[in-house]
Each structure stands twice: as C-alpha cells, then as structure tokens.
PDB file of C-alpha atoms in Angstrom:
ATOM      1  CA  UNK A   1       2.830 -10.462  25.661  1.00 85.00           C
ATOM      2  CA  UNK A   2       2.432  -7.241  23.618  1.00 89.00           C
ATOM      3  CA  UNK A   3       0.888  -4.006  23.419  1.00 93.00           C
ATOM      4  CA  UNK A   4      -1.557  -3.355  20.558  1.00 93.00           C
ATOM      5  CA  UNK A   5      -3.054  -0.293  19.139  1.00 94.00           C
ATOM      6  CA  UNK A   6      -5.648   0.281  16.334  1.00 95.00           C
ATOM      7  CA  UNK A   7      -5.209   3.099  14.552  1.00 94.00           C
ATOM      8  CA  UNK A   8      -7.399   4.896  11.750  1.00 95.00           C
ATOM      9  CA  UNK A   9      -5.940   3.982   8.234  1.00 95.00           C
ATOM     10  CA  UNK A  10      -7.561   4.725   4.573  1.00 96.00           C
ATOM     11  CA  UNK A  11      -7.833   1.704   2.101  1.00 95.00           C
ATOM     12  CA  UNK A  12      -9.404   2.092  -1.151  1.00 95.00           C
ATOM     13  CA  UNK A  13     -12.721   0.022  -1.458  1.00 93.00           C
ATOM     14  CA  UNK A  14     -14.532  -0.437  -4.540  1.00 91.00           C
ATOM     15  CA  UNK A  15     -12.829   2.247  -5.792  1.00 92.00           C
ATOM     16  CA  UNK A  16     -13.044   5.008  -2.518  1.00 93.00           C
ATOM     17  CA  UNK A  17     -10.607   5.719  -0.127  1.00 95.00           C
ATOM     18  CA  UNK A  18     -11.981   5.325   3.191  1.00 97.00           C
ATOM     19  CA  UNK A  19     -11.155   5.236   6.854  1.00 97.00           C
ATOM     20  CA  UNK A  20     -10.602   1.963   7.958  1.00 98.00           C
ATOM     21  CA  UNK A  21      -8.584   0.263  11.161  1.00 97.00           C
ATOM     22  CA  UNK A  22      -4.879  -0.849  10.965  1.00 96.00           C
ATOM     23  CA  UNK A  23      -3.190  -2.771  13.610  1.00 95.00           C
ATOM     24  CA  UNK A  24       0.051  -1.939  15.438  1.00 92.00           C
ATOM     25  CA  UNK A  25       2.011  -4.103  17.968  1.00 92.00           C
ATOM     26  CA  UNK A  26       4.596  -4.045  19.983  1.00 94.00           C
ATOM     27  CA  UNK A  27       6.823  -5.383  22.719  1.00 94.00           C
ATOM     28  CA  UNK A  28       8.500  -1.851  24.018  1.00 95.00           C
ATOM     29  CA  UNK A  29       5.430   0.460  24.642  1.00 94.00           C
ATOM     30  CA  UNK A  30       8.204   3.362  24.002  1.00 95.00           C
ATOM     31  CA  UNK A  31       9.054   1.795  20.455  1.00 94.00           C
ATOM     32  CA  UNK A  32       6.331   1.306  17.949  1.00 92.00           C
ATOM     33  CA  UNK A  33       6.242   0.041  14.419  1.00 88.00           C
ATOM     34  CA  UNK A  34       6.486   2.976  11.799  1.00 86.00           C
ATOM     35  CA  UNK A  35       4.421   0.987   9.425  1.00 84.00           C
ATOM     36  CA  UNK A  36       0.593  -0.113   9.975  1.00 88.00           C
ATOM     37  CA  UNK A  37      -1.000  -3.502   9.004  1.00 92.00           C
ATOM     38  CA  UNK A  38      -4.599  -3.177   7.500  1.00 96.00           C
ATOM     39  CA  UNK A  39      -6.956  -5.067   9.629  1.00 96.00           C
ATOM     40  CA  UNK A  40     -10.669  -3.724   8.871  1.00 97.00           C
ATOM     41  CA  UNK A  41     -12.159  -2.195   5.907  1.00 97.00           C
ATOM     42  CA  UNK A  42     -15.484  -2.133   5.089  1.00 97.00           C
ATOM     43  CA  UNK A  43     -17.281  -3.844   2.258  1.00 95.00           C
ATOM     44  CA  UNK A  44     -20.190  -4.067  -0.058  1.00 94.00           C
ATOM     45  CA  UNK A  45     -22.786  -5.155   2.484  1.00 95.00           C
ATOM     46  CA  UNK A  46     -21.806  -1.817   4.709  1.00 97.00           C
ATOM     47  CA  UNK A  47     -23.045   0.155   1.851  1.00 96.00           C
ATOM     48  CA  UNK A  48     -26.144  -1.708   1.436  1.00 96.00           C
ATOM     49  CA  UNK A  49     -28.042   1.536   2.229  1.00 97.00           C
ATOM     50  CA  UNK A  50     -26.212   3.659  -0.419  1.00 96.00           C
ATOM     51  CA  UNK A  51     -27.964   4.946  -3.224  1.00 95.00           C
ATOM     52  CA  UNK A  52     -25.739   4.483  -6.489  1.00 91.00           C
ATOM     53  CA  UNK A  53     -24.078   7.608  -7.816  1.00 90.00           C
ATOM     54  CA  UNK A  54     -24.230  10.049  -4.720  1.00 92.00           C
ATOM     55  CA  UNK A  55     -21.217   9.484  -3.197  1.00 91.00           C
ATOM     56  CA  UNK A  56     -22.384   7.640  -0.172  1.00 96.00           C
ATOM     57  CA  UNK A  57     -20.216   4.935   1.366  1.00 97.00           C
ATOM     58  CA  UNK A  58     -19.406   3.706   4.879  1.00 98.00           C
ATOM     59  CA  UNK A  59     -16.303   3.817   6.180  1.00 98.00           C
ATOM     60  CA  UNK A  60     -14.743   3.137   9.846  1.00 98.00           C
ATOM     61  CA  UNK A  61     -14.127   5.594  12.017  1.00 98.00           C
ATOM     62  CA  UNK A  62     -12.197   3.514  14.871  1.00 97.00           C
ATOM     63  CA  UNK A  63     -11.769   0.912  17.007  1.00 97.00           C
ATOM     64  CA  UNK A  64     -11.582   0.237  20.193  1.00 96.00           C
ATOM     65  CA  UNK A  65     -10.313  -3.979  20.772  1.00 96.00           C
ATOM     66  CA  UNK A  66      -9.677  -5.251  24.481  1.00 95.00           C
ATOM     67  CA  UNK A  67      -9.398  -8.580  25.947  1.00 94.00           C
ATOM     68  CA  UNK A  68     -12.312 -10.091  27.346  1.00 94.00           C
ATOM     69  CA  UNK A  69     -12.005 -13.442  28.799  1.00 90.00           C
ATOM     70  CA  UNK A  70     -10.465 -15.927  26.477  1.00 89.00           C
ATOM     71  CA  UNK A  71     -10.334 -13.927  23.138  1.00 94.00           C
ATOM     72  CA  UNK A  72     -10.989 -10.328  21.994  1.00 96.00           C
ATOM     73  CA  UNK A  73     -14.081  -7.832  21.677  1.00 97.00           C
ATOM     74  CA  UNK A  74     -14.199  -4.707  19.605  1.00 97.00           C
ATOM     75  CA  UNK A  75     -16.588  -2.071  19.709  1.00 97.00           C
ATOM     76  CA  UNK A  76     -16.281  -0.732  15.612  1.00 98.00           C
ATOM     77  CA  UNK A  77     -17.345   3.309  15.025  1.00 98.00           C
ATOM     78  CA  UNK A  78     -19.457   2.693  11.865  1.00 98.00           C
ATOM     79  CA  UNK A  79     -19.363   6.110   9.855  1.00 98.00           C
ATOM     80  CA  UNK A  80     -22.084   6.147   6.946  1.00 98.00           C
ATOM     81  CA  UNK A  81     -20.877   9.284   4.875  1.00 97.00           C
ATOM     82  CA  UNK A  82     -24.424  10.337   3.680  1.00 97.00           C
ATOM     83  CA  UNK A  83     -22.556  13.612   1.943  1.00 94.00           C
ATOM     84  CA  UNK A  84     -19.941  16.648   1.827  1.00 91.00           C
ATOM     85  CA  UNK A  85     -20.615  19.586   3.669  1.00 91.00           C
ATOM     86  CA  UNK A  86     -18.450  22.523   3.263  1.00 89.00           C
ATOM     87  CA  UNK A  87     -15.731  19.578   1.905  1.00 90.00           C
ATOM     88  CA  UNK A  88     -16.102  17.237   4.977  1.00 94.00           C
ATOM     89  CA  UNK A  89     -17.676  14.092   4.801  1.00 95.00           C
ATOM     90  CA  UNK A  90     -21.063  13.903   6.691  1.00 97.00           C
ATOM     91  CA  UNK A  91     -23.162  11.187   8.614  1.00 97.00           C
ATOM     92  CA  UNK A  92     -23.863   9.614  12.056  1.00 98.00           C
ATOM     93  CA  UNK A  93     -21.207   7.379  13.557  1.00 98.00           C
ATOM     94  CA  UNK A  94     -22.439   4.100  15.719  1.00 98.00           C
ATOM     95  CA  UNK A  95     -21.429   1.026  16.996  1.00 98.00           C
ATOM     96  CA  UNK A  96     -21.032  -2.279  16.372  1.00 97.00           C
ATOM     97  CA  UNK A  97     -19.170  -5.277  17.611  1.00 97.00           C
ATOM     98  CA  UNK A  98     -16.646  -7.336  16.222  1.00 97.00           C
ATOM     99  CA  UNK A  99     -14.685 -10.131  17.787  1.00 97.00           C
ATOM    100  CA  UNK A 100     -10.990 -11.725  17.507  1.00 97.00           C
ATOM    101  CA  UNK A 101      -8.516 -14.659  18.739  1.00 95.00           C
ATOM    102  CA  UNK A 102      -5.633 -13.026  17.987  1.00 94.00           C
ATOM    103  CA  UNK A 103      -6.538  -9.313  17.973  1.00 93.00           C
ATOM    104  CA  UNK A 104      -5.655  -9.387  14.278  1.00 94.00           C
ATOM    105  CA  UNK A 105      -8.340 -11.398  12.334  1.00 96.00           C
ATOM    106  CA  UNK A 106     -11.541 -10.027  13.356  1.00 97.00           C
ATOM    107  CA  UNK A 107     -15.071 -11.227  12.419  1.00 96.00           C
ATOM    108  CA  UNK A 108     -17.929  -8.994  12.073  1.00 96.00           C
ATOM    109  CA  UNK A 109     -21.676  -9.784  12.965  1.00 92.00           C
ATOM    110  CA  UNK A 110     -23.426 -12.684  10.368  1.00 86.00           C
ATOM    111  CA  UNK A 111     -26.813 -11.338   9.471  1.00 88.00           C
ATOM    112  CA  UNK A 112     -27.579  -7.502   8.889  1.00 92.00           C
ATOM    113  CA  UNK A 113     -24.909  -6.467  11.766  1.00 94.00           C
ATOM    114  CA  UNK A 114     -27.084  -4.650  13.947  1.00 93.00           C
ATOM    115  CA  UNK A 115     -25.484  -1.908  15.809  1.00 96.00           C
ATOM    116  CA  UNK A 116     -24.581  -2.823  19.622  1.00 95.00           C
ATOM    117  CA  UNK A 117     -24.752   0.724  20.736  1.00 96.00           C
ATOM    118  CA  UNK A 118     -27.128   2.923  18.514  1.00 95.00           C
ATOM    119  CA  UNK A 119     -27.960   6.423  18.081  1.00 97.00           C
ATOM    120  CA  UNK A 120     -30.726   7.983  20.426  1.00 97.00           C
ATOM    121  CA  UNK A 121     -34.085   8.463  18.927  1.00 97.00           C
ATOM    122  CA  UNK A 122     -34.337  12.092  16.398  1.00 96.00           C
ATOM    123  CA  UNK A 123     -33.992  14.847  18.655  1.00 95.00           C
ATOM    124  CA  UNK A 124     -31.794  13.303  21.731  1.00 97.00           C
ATOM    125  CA  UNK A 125     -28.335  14.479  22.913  1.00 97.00           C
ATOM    126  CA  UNK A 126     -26.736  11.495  21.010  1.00 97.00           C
ATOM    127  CA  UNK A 127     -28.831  11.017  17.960  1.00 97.00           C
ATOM    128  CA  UNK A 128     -25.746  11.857  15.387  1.00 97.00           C
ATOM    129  CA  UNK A 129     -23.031  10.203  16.908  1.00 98.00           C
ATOM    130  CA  UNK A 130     -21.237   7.870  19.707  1.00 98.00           C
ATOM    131  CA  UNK A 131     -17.844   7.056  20.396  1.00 98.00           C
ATOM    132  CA  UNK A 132     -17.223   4.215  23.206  1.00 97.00           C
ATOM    133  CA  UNK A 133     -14.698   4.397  25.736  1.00 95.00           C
ATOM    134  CA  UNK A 134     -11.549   1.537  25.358  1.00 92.00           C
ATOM    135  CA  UNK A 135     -13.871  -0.949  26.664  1.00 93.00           C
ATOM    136  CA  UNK A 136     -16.775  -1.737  29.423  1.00 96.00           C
ATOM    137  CA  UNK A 137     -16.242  -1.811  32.896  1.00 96.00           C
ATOM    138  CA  UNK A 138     -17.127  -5.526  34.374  1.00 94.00           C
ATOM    139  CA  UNK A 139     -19.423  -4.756  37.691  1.00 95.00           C
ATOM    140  CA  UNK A 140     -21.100  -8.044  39.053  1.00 93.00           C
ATOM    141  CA  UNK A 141     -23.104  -8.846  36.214  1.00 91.00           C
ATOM    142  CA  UNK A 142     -23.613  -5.742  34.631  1.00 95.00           C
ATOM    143  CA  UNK A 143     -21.393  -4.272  31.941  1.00 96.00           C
ATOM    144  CA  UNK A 144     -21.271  -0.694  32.212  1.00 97.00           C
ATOM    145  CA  UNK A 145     -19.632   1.077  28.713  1.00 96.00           C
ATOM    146  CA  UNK A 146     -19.334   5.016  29.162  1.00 97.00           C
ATOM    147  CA  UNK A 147     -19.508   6.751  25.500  1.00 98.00           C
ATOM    148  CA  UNK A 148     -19.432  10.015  24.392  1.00 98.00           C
ATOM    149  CA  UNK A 149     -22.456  10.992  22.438  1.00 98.00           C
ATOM    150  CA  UNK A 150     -23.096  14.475  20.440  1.00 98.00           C
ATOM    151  CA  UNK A 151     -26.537  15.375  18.910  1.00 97.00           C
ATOM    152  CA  UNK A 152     -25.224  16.352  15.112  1.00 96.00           C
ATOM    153  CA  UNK A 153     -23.588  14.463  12.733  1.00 96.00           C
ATOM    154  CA  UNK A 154     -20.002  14.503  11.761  1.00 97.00           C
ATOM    155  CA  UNK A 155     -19.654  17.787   9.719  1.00 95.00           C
ATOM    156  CA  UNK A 156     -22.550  19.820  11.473  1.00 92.00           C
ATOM    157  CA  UNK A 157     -20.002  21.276  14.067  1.00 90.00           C
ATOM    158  CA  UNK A 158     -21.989  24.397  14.411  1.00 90.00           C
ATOM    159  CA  UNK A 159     -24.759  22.142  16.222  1.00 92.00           C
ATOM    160  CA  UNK A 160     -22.506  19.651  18.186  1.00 94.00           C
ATOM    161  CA  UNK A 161     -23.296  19.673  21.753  1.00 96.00           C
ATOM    162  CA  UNK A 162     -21.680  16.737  22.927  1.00 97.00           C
ATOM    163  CA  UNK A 163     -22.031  15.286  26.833  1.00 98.00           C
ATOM    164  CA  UNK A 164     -21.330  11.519  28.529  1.00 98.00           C
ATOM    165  CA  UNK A 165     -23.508   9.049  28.731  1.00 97.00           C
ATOM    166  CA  UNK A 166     -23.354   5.196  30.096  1.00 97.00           C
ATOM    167  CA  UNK A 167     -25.300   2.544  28.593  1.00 97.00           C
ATOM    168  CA  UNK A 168     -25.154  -1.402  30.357  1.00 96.00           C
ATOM    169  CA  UNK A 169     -25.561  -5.036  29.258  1.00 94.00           C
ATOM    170  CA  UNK A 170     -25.578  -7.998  31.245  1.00 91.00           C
ATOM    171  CA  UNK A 171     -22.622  -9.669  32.172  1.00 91.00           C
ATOM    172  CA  UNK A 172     -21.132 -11.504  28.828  1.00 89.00           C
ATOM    173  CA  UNK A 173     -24.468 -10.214  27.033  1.00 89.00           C
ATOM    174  CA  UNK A 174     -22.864  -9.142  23.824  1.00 89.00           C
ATOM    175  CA  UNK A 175     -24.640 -11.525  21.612  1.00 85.00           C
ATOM    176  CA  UNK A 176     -27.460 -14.008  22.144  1.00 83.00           C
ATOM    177  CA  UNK A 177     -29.685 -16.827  20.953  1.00 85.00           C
ATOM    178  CA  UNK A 178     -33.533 -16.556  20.606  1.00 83.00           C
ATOM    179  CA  UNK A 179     -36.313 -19.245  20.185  1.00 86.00           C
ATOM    180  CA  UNK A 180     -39.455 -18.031  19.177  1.00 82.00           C
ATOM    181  CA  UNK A 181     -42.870 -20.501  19.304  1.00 84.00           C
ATOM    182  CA  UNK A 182     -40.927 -23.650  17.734  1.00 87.00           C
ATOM    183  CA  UNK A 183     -37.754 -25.036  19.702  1.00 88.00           C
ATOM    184  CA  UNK A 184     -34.286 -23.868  18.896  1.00 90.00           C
ATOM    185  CA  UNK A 185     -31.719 -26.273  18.723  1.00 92.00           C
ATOM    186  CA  UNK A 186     -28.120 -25.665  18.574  1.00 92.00           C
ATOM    187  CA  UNK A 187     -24.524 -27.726  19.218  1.00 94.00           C
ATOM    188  CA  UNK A 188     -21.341 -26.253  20.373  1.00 90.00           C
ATOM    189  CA  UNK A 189     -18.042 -27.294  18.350  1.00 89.00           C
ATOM    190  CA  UNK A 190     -16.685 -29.983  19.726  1.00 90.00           C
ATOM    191  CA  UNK A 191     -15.064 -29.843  23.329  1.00 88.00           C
ATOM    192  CA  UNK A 192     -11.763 -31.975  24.053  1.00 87.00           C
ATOM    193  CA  UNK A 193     -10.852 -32.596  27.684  1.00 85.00           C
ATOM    194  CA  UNK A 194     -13.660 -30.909  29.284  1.00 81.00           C
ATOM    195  CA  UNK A 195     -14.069 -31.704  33.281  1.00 88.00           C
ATOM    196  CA  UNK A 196     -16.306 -30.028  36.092  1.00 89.00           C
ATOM    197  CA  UNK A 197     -19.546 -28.611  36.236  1.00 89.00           C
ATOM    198  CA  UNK A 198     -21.407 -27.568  32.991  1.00 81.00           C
ATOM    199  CA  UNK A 199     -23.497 -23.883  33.173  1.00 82.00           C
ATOM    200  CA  UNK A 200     -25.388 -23.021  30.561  1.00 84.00           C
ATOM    201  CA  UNK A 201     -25.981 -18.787  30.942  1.00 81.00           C
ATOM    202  CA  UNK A 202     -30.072 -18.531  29.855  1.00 82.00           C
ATOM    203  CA  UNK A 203     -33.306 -17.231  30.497  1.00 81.00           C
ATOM    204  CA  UNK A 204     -36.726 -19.138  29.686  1.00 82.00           C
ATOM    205  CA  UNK A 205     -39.395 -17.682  28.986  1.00 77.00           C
ATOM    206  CA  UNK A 206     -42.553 -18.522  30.768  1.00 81.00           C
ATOM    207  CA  UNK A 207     -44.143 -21.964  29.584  1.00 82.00           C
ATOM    208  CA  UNK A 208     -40.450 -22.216  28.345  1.00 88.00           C
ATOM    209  CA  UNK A 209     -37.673 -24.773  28.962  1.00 89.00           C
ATOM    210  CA  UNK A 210     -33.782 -25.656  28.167  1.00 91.00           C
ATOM    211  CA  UNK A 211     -32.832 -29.274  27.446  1.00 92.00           C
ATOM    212  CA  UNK A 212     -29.025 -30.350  27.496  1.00 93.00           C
ATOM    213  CA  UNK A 213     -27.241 -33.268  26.442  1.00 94.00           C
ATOM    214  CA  UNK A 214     -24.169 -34.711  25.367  1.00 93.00           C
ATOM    215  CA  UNK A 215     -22.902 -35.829  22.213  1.00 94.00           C
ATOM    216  CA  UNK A 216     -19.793 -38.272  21.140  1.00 92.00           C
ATOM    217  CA  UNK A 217     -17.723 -37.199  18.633  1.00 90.00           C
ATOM    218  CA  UNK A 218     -19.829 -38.714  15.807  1.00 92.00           C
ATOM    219  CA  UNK A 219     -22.660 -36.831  17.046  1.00 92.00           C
ATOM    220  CA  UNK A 220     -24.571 -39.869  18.801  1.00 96.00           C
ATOM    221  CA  UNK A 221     -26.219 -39.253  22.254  1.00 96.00           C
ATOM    222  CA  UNK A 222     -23.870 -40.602  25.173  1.00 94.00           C
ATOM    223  CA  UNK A 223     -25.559 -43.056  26.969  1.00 96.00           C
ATOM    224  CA  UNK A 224     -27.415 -41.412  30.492  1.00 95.00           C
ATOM    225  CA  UNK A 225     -26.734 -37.794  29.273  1.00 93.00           C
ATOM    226  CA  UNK A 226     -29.821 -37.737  26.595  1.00 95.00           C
ATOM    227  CA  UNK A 227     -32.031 -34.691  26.862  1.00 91.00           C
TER     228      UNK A 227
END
C-alpha cells in the first residue's frame, strides 16, 4: 500500500565512497521522505576482479525493483570502475538480478552472480553498457525487457552511440536448476496448507526424467506419493 523508489546513494565501502541504492517510500506519491534508507552496497566479492592498489572498485549504478508475483525482482546496474578518465570514473555497466519480500531486504545471486543481462560481444552497439527499463513486460510466456544499450563505457562520451534494444526470457525464467549426467535432487521449504493441483515448470532433456514426491514434516515419504 505504498509507493517505493530506489534512488542512487554513496556509502563508503572498505574505505571508498561509492554509488550504491537507497530506498524511499511513501503513502502520498506528492510527499516523499527527505531522507534515504541505504539498501544495497556492494562488497568484497564485487571487487573480486580488482587488482590491489589501482583504484578499481565496483559500485551500483541503479536499480530498478518491481513486483512480480508474490515478492519482488530487481534488475541491479553493476558499474566496475576500471579507472578515471579526464576525473570521471570509467567502466562498463551490466546487469544482474536481485530479489526481495519486502522491497527492502534484498538478496543477491549465491555463487559468482552472473550477470542476467550482459554486455554484447567487443565491437557491438551495447558492449560498454546497459540500462533496463523499470521492469519486463509479461507476454504469454515470454518476458520481453527493453534496455538501453551504448557501445563505450561510462566516461568515453566522445564514442557513445547509444540505441534500444529488447532482450526475452521465458515466462518466470529468471533463475533455474540444472542436472548434469548424475541426478539432481532438491526439496522445497516446507509448504503449510497447500490444496489443488501441483505443476512443476521443467524441461528434460532427452533420455531425461523428473520424479516428484511428497514429504511429511519430518522428511519421511507420505505413504502413495513416493517417487
């Protein structure tokens, strides 16, 4: 029952102020909050590509947060500030995804947080940055996310040529599981008062197969729902 925004703050981080996301919110979209929450900053695993003593550091441009079904997505503009040019800070800006309950406490990726929406390969009209639009547009079961995309990095504005592009992703396709050659096995937090049909969103590969079954709350199998 509120309006949120997420603007650009700076936070100091290991000993660097950088750009990071605030939060405002707000029950009068003409009155907002003079004062801004820090939400997102980054941290030391963001500037696991740095090399010690240049000045390199990531930092976060923006980010755009929407509802999406029953909790929130946000696409993150990842700025790696490789060096100064002319004063500015330089680097490519991409995208990655981060997710929320409350629009507040987000979590970013577990693993090596691969970007959702990269750069294009050296020499394309978006290989130094993308921004996203607020958020994807839901078509059958295709996500469709307009960006903006320019082909030089952030302080290289003598070479920005910047143009539109659209890039899609199936229908609630923002993350998924793999199994390789061995089975993959996984079980859901537990699920009170669940009723109706259960649909499982997959594709097997060929000479593949998915299994289901049901567990009680002290993980045994419930009797006629084995795999």
């Amino acid at each position: 029952q509120k309006y949120m925004g997420f603007p650009k703050v700076f936070a100091t981080v290991n000993g660097v102020s950088r750009r990071s996301t605030g939060v405002w919110a707000t029950s009068n979209f003409d009155d907002w909050p003079s004062g801004t929450n820090l939400i997102l900053a980054p941290d030391s695993w963001d500037d696991r590509w740095v090399t010690a003593g240049t000045g390199q550091n990531t930092q976060f441009y923006g980010l755009c947060g929407f509802a999406y079904e029953s909790m929130y997505v946000g696409f993150l503009w990842v700025f790696r500030v490789t060096g100064q040019v002319s004063g500015a800070d330089d680097g490519p800006i991409f995208i990655e995804i981060v997710t929320s309950h409350d629009g507040i406490h987000w979590r970013r990726q577990e693993g090596d947080r691969p970007a959702i929406l990269e750069l294009g390969p050296a020499g394309a009209w978006d290989d130094g940055m993308v921004f996203t639009a607020i958020q994807p547009l839901v078509e059958g079961d295709i996500l469709r996310l307009y960006y903006g995309g320019f082909n030089s990095t952030h302080a290289d504005e003598a070479a920005w040529q910047a143009a539109i592009g659209m890039a899609t992703l199936r229908k609630d396709g923002f993350a998924s599981l793999d199994a390789g050659a061995t089975t993959g096995t996984i079980t859901t937090k537990r699920i009170n008062g669940a009723s109706g049909q259960l649909h499982v969103n997959c594709s097997v590969a060929v000479g593949g197969s998915l299994k289901v079954e049901v567990l009680n709350a002290n993980g045994a199998v419930v009797p006629g729902y084995s795999a």
